[in-house]
């Protein structure tokens, strides 16, 4: 979409905008299900980059405890737990500027991905900059999606990050597309941007070819010690408008209501789901910041009568271990296709 088209949409009266978004949502996502994703920080803190919102940058004195790349078994423990709790996508993040092929740490990541990809969930990683060869190796190891956010408009980006450029981000996204990996690309609200900056971000993202499979919309989690620690919270109606514009401009993408849900009421989250959000990060932690308690999320989805997405059987390894408990579904019905008993399922 063009910036002018997005501006015209955004300027609609609130109810007209969410009605338009709802129509698109119902056309493209008729089952109305919500995808649960679980995040895990596999390497935390000590990052060379200066992203002004991020607790993991080594440049700021934050309260964060850094840790080196997690061991394979520990990651697998988290991934199994995520699957058991109903997540169908497991996203692993590393606080790196980027990765380079042939290094021991990249080989270690490939090993982790190979293991996690046997569990039958979508496997997403976010590791920073990526070259074309690394992208192919990740795909071959089993990565299904790569998260690389553009965060804001090209114009506002240099006010937020100076250690790499918007063009660097776009190059990585092209490398991911080139390897045939799905792109997950979105942004953050609350970085001191204007509405035009937000819509410019959507203009850039909606003009990707192909359009991204996933668009996370984060609200800034102000992290103590970072330059943006005191930024004011975004008006929740503006968040809903952004979700609606994302739904309309990238209709086939999962629009993920991402960071910042701890500061949103149930009612605002419900409006976001109505306006086109169809995924959340589920589990008490994002990468380093807080996320709502799983129980609270389950209660909210149940209250709204929203069903969750079931695992995609085509992602399962041929020797997939069905002895693990099946994913409990939030609607109380078993979505497993194998024979199961009430005691073993749900
Ligand atoms: N280093 C990699 C990168 O920058 O792409 C991956 C990890 S990075 C933490 C993943 C994304 O989390 C960022 O692109 C940003 O959009 C989001 N993020 C980071 N800190 C945030 C915060 N305090 N509030 C909201 N979103 C945040
Ligand atoms: C995305 O857009 N949001 C997630 C995921 N992609 C990697 C990360 C949010 C991070 C929030 C801040 C933190 O936990 O440190
Ligand atoms: Fe590093 Fe990513 Fe945080 Fe930027 S957002 S400081 S690249 S971990």
XYZ file of C-alpha atoms and ligand atoms in Angstrom:
396
model
C 0.000 0.000 0.000
C 1.086 3.572 -0.459
C 1.637 5.993 2.366
C -1.311 8.076 1.139
C -3.596 5.010 1.230
C -2.437 4.127 4.721
C -2.920 7.700 5.891
C -6.471 7.728 4.516
C -7.214 4.480 6.367
C -5.689 5.657 9.615
C -7.674 8.899 9.465
C -11.012 7.049 9.323
C -13.262 7.256 12.361
C -12.195 4.517 14.779
C -15.210 2.265 14.221
C -15.006 2.588 10.423
C -11.353 1.558 10.528
C -11.842 -1.491 12.733
C -14.888 -2.524 10.698
C -12.778 -2.473 7.525
C -10.019 -4.415 9.283
C -12.536 -6.963 10.589
C -13.872 -7.568 7.085
C -10.367 -8.241 5.779
C -9.634 -10.443 8.782
C -12.745 -12.554 8.271
C -11.993 -12.959 4.567
C -8.382 -14.044 5.052
C -8.649 -15.789 8.430
C -12.134 -17.287 8.498
C -11.396 -19.676 11.381
C -10.501 -16.722 13.624
C -7.968 -18.743 15.594
C -5.160 -17.280 17.662
C -1.634 -18.647 17.348
C 0.293 -19.050 20.583
C 4.047 -18.565 20.273
C 6.695 -19.001 22.920
C 9.866 -16.948 23.070
C 13.200 -17.986 24.499
C 16.312 -15.879 24.754
C 19.071 -18.350 23.884
C 21.815 -15.749 24.319
C 21.118 -12.784 26.544
C 22.729 -9.353 26.818
C 26.148 -8.020 25.935
C 25.068 -6.959 22.445
C 27.338 -4.602 20.511
C 24.398 -2.662 19.023
C 22.922 0.526 20.432
C 19.164 0.052 19.856
C 17.795 2.670 22.266
C 14.898 0.496 23.466
C 16.851 -2.646 24.208
C 17.925 -3.921 27.625
C 20.379 -6.272 25.928
C 22.667 -3.617 24.488
C 26.087 -3.617 26.175
C 26.103 0.173 25.856
C 23.542 0.788 28.587
C 23.681 -0.001 32.274
C 20.587 -2.150 32.611
C 19.467 -4.554 35.316
C 19.845 -7.485 32.989
C 21.709 -10.690 33.757
C 23.659 -11.726 30.670
C 24.226 -15.312 29.697
C 26.130 -17.130 26.987
C 24.474 -19.339 24.382
C 22.289 -21.926 26.106
C 23.054 -25.621 25.817
C 21.004 -27.702 23.410
C 19.342 -29.719 26.144
C 18.230 -26.656 28.037
C 16.677 -25.167 24.902
C 14.932 -28.477 24.223
C 13.473 -28.482 27.730
C 11.929 -25.062 27.069
C 10.763 -26.059 23.594
C 9.027 -29.202 24.838
C 7.333 -27.217 27.597
C 6.192 -24.657 25.006
C 4.679 -27.394 22.859
C 2.970 -28.941 25.839
C 1.436 -25.613 26.789
C -0.139 -25.244 23.342
C 2.376 -23.110 21.442
C 2.712 -23.936 17.775
C 5.657 -21.650 17.184
C 8.900 -21.513 19.122
C 10.987 -18.352 18.675
C 14.589 -18.194 19.769
C 16.331 -14.853 20.102
C 20.006 -14.029 20.456
C 21.509 -10.671 21.401
C 23.952 -10.522 18.536
C 24.724 -7.998 15.848
C 24.589 -10.959 13.533
C 25.904 -14.434 12.796
C 28.735 -15.698 10.633
C 28.864 -19.136 9.023
C 31.617 -21.529 10.059
C 31.910 -20.162 13.591
C 31.401 -22.534 16.526
C 28.481 -20.486 17.833
C 26.656 -20.637 14.502
C 27.209 -24.408 14.363
C 25.790 -24.605 17.884
C 22.696 -22.661 16.778
C 22.254 -25.009 13.816
C 22.394 -27.997 16.176
C 19.778 -26.398 18.423
C 17.521 -25.717 15.430
C 17.867 -29.306 14.189
C 16.716 -30.577 17.571
C 13.852 -28.129 18.055
C 12.546 -28.715 14.558
C 11.783 -32.342 15.445
C 9.027 -31.192 17.809
C 6.479 -30.264 15.147
C 6.299 -26.534 15.890
C 7.189 -23.694 13.574
C 10.780 -22.723 14.346
C 11.574 -19.028 14.296
C 14.928 -17.479 15.093
C 16.088 -13.905 15.463
C 19.856 -13.670 15.452
C 20.552 -10.264 13.884
C 22.282 -9.794 10.526
C 22.396 -12.770 8.211
C 24.214 -13.425 4.924
C 22.724 -15.498 2.092
C 24.722 -18.636 2.962
C 23.822 -18.525 6.636
C 20.164 -18.157 5.674
C 20.353 -21.323 3.564
C 22.064 -23.231 6.367
C 19.375 -22.177 8.819
C 16.664 -23.253 6.401
C 18.329 -26.619 5.904
C 18.582 -27.081 9.666
C 14.816 -26.569 9.985
C 14.172 -22.867 10.549
C 10.746 -21.971 9.165
C 10.754 -18.228 9.919
C 13.249 -15.472 10.617
C 12.342 -12.446 12.724
C 14.039 -9.205 11.765
C 12.108 -6.086 12.685
C 12.426 -2.737 10.975
C 11.019 -1.190 14.170
C 9.953 2.183 12.703
C 10.196 4.349 9.570
C 13.473 4.717 7.665
C 13.416 8.392 8.695
C 13.089 7.763 12.449
C 15.375 4.712 12.559
C 18.658 6.691 12.906
C 17.230 8.372 16.021
C 16.858 4.948 17.606
C 19.807 2.945 16.274
C 23.151 4.198 14.950
C 25.275 1.038 14.988
C 23.579 -0.391 11.898
C 21.285 0.996 9.225
C 17.817 0.415 7.883
C 19.454 -0.752 4.656
C 21.427 -3.374 6.656
C 18.109 -4.652 8.041
C 16.560 -4.771 4.565
C 19.564 -6.690 3.208
C 19.128 -9.398 5.841
C 15.419 -9.620 5.020
C 16.275 -10.115 1.341
C 18.720 -12.883 2.281
C 16.013 -14.594 4.319
C 13.556 -14.340 1.417
C 16.239 -15.639 -0.952
C 16.598 -18.803 1.121
C 12.847 -19.365 1.048
C 12.417 -18.780 4.784
C 9.252 -16.952 5.924
C 9.873 -13.403 7.013
C 8.621 -12.078 10.343
C 9.010 -8.322 10.315
C 7.308 -5.650 12.349
C 7.943 -2.763 14.650
C 7.606 -1.065 17.991
C 5.224 1.696 19.009
C 6.376 4.186 21.614
C 9.805 5.089 20.260
C 8.880 8.774 20.038
C 7.691 8.314 16.465
C 4.889 10.125 14.660
C 1.841 8.457 13.144
C 3.499 9.007 9.751
C 6.540 7.014 10.949
C 4.251 4.124 11.894
C 2.509 4.188 8.552
C 5.812 4.479 6.674
C 6.866 1.272 8.419
C 3.705 -0.413 7.165
C 4.275 1.052 3.704
C 7.743 -0.547 3.580
C 6.587 -3.876 4.999
C 3.450 -4.150 2.871
C 5.561 -3.618 -0.242
C 7.855 -6.566 0.438
C 7.640 -9.140 -2.297
C 6.371 -11.543 -1.102
C 4.617 -9.894 1.802
C 5.851 -11.154 5.190
C 4.173 -14.148 6.766
C 4.210 -12.471 10.162
C 4.018 -8.872 11.416
C 4.731 -8.387 15.120
C 3.441 -5.144 16.581
C 5.310 -4.432 19.794
C 4.593 -1.659 22.264
C 7.737 -0.409 23.933
C 8.495 -2.118 27.216
C 10.486 0.692 28.837
C 13.638 -0.935 30.155
C 15.445 0.800 33.055
C 18.850 2.086 32.001
C 18.014 2.436 28.303
C 17.650 5.872 26.686
C 13.900 5.255 26.194
C 13.237 4.139 29.782
C 11.009 7.145 30.485
C 9.046 7.183 27.224
C 5.295 7.558 27.761
C 2.929 4.688 27.034
C 1.245 4.652 23.649
C -2.468 5.502 23.556
C -4.189 2.089 23.389
C -6.541 3.346 20.652
C -3.483 4.136 18.538
C -2.260 0.587 19.058
C -5.625 -0.762 17.865
C -5.450 1.540 14.833
C -1.966 0.236 14.026
C -3.150 -3.370 14.306
C -6.068 -2.571 12.003
C -3.801 -0.897 9.436
C -1.402 -3.857 9.578
C -4.297 -6.287 9.049
C -5.563 -4.362 6.019
C -2.161 -3.711 4.427
C -0.693 -7.198 4.975
C -3.886 -9.266 4.938
C -2.312 -12.715 4.716
C 0.104 -12.221 7.612
C -0.283 -13.303 11.181
C -0.451 -9.980 12.994
C 1.126 -10.559 16.378
C 0.105 -8.525 19.399
C 3.620 -8.706 20.812
C 5.541 -6.925 23.568
C 3.653 -4.655 25.937
C 0.573 -6.730 26.767
C 1.276 -6.514 30.509
C 0.265 -2.864 30.283
C -2.911 -3.467 28.266
C -6.345 -4.129 29.713
C -8.299 -7.199 28.640
C -10.676 -4.865 26.807
C -7.920 -3.299 24.707
C -6.512 -6.716 23.864
C -10.012 -7.813 22.817
C -10.214 -4.805 20.499
C -6.815 -5.733 19.045
C -8.065 -9.287 18.329
C -11.212 -7.859 16.763
C -9.130 -5.513 14.579
C -6.982 -8.335 13.226
C -4.386 -9.504 15.724
C -4.255 -13.295 15.533
C -1.236 -14.258 17.559
C 0.315 -13.577 20.949
C 3.495 -14.483 22.742
C 2.445 -16.861 25.454
C 4.344 -17.561 28.656
C 5.516 -15.370 31.491
C 8.560 -13.990 29.737
C 9.263 -12.381 26.380
C 13.027 -12.355 25.807
C 13.962 -10.432 28.943
C 10.791 -8.450 29.696
C 7.589 -9.464 31.434
C 4.594 -10.969 29.655
C 1.167 -11.760 31.146
C 0.839 -14.984 33.121
C -0.285 -17.928 31.014
C -3.267 -18.464 33.248
C -4.442 -14.902 32.689
C -4.103 -15.322 28.917
C -5.983 -18.606 28.969
C -8.771 -16.939 30.925
C -8.920 -14.025 28.499
C -9.078 -16.223 25.399
C -11.704 -18.416 27.025
C -13.751 -15.380 28.028
C -13.695 -14.171 24.430
C -14.408 -17.643 23.060
C -11.275 -17.485 20.951
C -9.839 -20.801 19.817
C -6.142 -21.403 19.402
C -4.346 -22.751 16.385
C -3.503 -26.458 16.476
C -0.092 -27.864 15.552
C 0.662 -28.190 11.844
C 1.071 -31.931 11.267
C 3.206 -31.371 8.163
C 5.965 -29.965 10.388
C 6.362 -33.122 12.402
C 9.422 -35.293 11.897
C 8.597 -38.813 10.611
C 9.663 -40.284 13.964
C 7.695 -37.684 15.938
C 7.256 -38.766 19.545
C 3.532 -38.865 20.275
C 4.141 -40.164 23.777
C 4.588 -36.552 24.862
C 1.387 -35.051 26.195
C -0.699 -33.590 23.393
C -1.043 -29.844 23.248
C -3.858 -28.914 25.579
C -6.260 -26.758 23.665
C -7.808 -23.756 25.268
C -11.267 -24.604 24.024
C -11.160 -27.879 25.938
C -11.405 -30.048 22.812
C -8.683 -32.388 21.715
C -7.216 -31.429 18.346
C -4.984 -34.468 18.109
C -5.626 -36.808 15.223
C -4.047 -39.864 16.875
C -6.054 -42.054 19.203
C -6.051 -40.488 22.641
C -7.882 -40.815 25.885
C -9.208 -38.000 28.020
C -6.516 -38.890 30.542
C -3.749 -38.572 27.995
C -4.965 -35.544 26.125
C -6.185 -32.032 26.808
N 19.341 -8.982 18.017
C 18.298 -9.385 17.168
C 17.690 -8.241 16.440
O 17.899 -7.096 16.841
O 17.003 -8.470 15.458
C 17.222 -10.195 17.843
C 16.712 -9.855 19.234
S 15.806 -8.315 19.373
C 15.650 -8.193 21.140
C 14.189 -8.680 18.745
C 13.197 -7.540 18.657
O 12.622 -7.288 19.910
C 13.721 -6.180 18.242
O 13.849 -6.076 16.864
C 12.663 -5.242 18.755
O 11.713 -4.970 17.749
C 12.026 -6.011 19.907
N 12.311 -5.371 21.193
C 13.503 -5.332 21.827
N 13.429 -4.651 22.989
C 12.146 -4.228 23.092
C 11.436 -3.469 24.070
N 12.052 -2.984 25.138
N 10.130 -3.239 23.881
C 9.509 -3.720 22.780
N 10.125 -4.439 21.825
C 11.430 -4.689 21.961
C 9.167 -9.348 18.277
O 8.778 -8.527 17.422
N 8.948 -9.217 19.570
C 9.579 -10.300 20.293
C 10.106 -11.216 19.153
N 9.802 -10.455 17.996
C 11.510 -11.646 19.152
C 10.601 -9.799 21.231
C 10.069 -8.761 22.185
C 11.156 -8.387 23.104
C 10.683 -7.484 24.192
C 11.763 -7.030 25.081
C 12.473 -8.079 25.859
O 11.919 -9.124 26.218
O 13.649 -7.828 26.168
Fe 21.198 -6.129 20.051
Fe 18.908 -6.870 18.892
Fe 18.916 -5.573 21.265
Fe 19.565 -4.264 19.052
S 17.572 -5.192 19.506
S 20.684 -4.197 21.023
S 20.636 -5.844 17.882
S 19.729 -7.599 20.876
